[in-house]
Amino acid sequence: MPRLKLGVLISGRGSNLQALLDAAADPAYPAEIVTVISNRADAPGLARAAARDTQTNVIADPDRVAFAAEAERVLRGAGVEFIALAGFMRILDTSFVAAWADRMINIHPSLLPAFPGLHPQRQALAAGVRFSGCTVHFVRDAVDTGPIIAQAVVPVLDGDDEDALAARILTAEHRLYPLAVRLFAERRLTIAGNRVAIAGGTVPDIVALNPSDCT
Ligand code: GRF
């Protein structure tokens, strides 16, 4: 079966892009990254793509409609079938979101619907939750909403600051995003309303406790 052609949109560091590039380096992985678009010319993630001979594009137009039109041209040109937002920090035009509905996903460093928007790790610490994590979801118009595909949970430790929690979540992101893309590429996801059904696979039978048994 031909590999699914993936386009990745970034704005910065690109560590999730790297995780996807690493996954796709295995020819058995069912998706390949055919183009990367950044809205910032100085995004370090661009070099990660270039290092893997992956096409890169900078579209810096601040106008949402103009950005969408240019992105559409690039994506079409590269034959993109599926988009992964990976630290992409701009709001996308409504018509672009509609055009890619059910073919565009995002990763967010919280257990959505908790803590959408900016500084989710700071929000988690302020709320005093004992678990946080990350979520991969289909993209809908409102920021950080849309049917949830997969989540990873990490504990919040007593001494955590924002950076420590973010680092723990990021490690989980790098496992979760390639998994979610693979599930899509294997055509195992079915969206019904706000829920996503996943064909096959296993569900962990763990119930995580934090603190775990205190003796
Ligand atoms: C990640 O935490 C991602 O969940 C969020 O932005 C951050 C991007 O990091 N949307 P990177 O650019 O992938 O390293």
mmCIF file with all atom_site columns, N, CA and C in Angstrom, residues 183 188 198-203:
data_model
loop_
_atom_site.group_PDB
_atom_site.id
_atom_site.type_symbol
_atom_site.label_atom_id
_atom_site.label_alt_id
_atom_site.label_comp_id
_atom_site.label_asym_id
_atom_site.label_entity_id
_atom_site.label_seq_id
_atom_site.pdbx_PDB_ins_code
_atom_site.Cartn_x
_atom_site.Cartn_y
_atom_site.Cartn_z
_atom_site.occupancy
_atom_site.B_iso_or_equiv
_atom_site.pdbx_formal_charge
_atom_site.auth_seq_id
_atom_site.auth_comp_id
_atom_site.auth_asym_id
_atom_site.auth_atom_id
_atom_site.pdbx_PDB_model_num
ATOM 1  N N  . LEU A 1 183 ? -2.143  5.407  13.116 1.00 0.00 ? 183 LEU A N  1
ATOM 2  C CA . LEU A 1 183 ? -3.525  4.915  13.157 1.00 0.00 ? 183 LEU A CA 1
ATOM 3  C C  . LEU A 1 183 ? -4.350  5.517  12.034 1.00 0.00 ? 183 LEU A C  1
ATOM 4  N N  . ARG A 1 188 ? -7.622  3.359  10.448 1.00 0.00 ? 188 ARG A N  1
ATOM 5  C CA . ARG A 1 188 ? -8.274  2.674  11.574 1.00 0.00 ? 188 ARG A CA 1
ATOM 6  C C  . ARG A 1 188 ? -9.168  3.597  12.389 1.00 0.00 ? 188 ARG A C  1
ATOM 7  N N  . ILE A 1 198 ? -11.449 3.481  17.258 1.00 0.00 ? 198 ILE A N  1
ATOM 8  C CA . ILE A 1 198 ? -10.187 2.958  16.738 1.00 0.00 ? 198 ILE A CA 1
ATOM 9  C C  . ILE A 1 198 ? -10.324 1.464  16.513 1.00 0.00 ? 198 ILE A C  1
ATOM 10 N N  . ALA A 1 199 ? -10.102 1.044  15.276 1.00 0.00 ? 199 ALA A N  1
ATOM 11 C CA . ALA A 1 199 ? -10.208 -0.384 14.962 1.00 0.00 ? 199 ALA A CA 1
ATOM 12 C C  . ALA A 1 199 ? -8.958  -1.120 15.430 1.00 0.00 ? 199 ALA A C  1
ATOM 13 N N  . GLY A 1 200 ? -9.173  -2.253 16.080 1.00 0.00 ? 200 GLY A N  1
ATOM 14 C CA . GLY A 1 200 ? -8.045  -3.085 16.508 1.00 0.00 ? 200 GLY A CA 1
ATOM 15 C C  . GLY A 1 200 ? -7.264  -2.443 17.632 1.00 0.00 ? 200 GLY A C  1
ATOM 16 N N  . GLY A 1 201 ? -6.115  -3.001 17.907 1.00 0.00 ? 201 GLY A N  1
ATOM 17 C CA . GLY A 1 201 ? -5.273  -2.443 18.977 1.00 0.00 ? 201 GLY A CA 1
ATOM 18 C C  . GLY A 1 201 ? -5.756  -2.865 20.338 1.00 0.00 ? 201 GLY A C  1
ATOM 19 N N  . THR A 1 202 ? -5.007  -2.474 21.324 1.00 0.00 ? 202 THR A N  1
ATOM 20 C CA . THR A 1 202 ? -5.359  -2.852 22.680 1.00 0.00 ? 202 THR A CA 1
ATOM 21 C C  . THR A 1 202 ? -5.464  -1.601 23.543 1.00 0.00 ? 202 THR A C  1
ATOM 22 N N  . VAL A 1 203 ? -6.233  -1.740 24.581 1.00 0.00 ? 203 VAL A N  1
ATOM 23 C CA . VAL A 1 203 ? -6.426  -0.635 25.513 1.00 0.00 ? 203 VAL A CA 1
ATOM 24 C C  . VAL A 1 203 ? -5.775  -1.040 26.826 1.00 0.00 ? 203 VAL A C  1
#
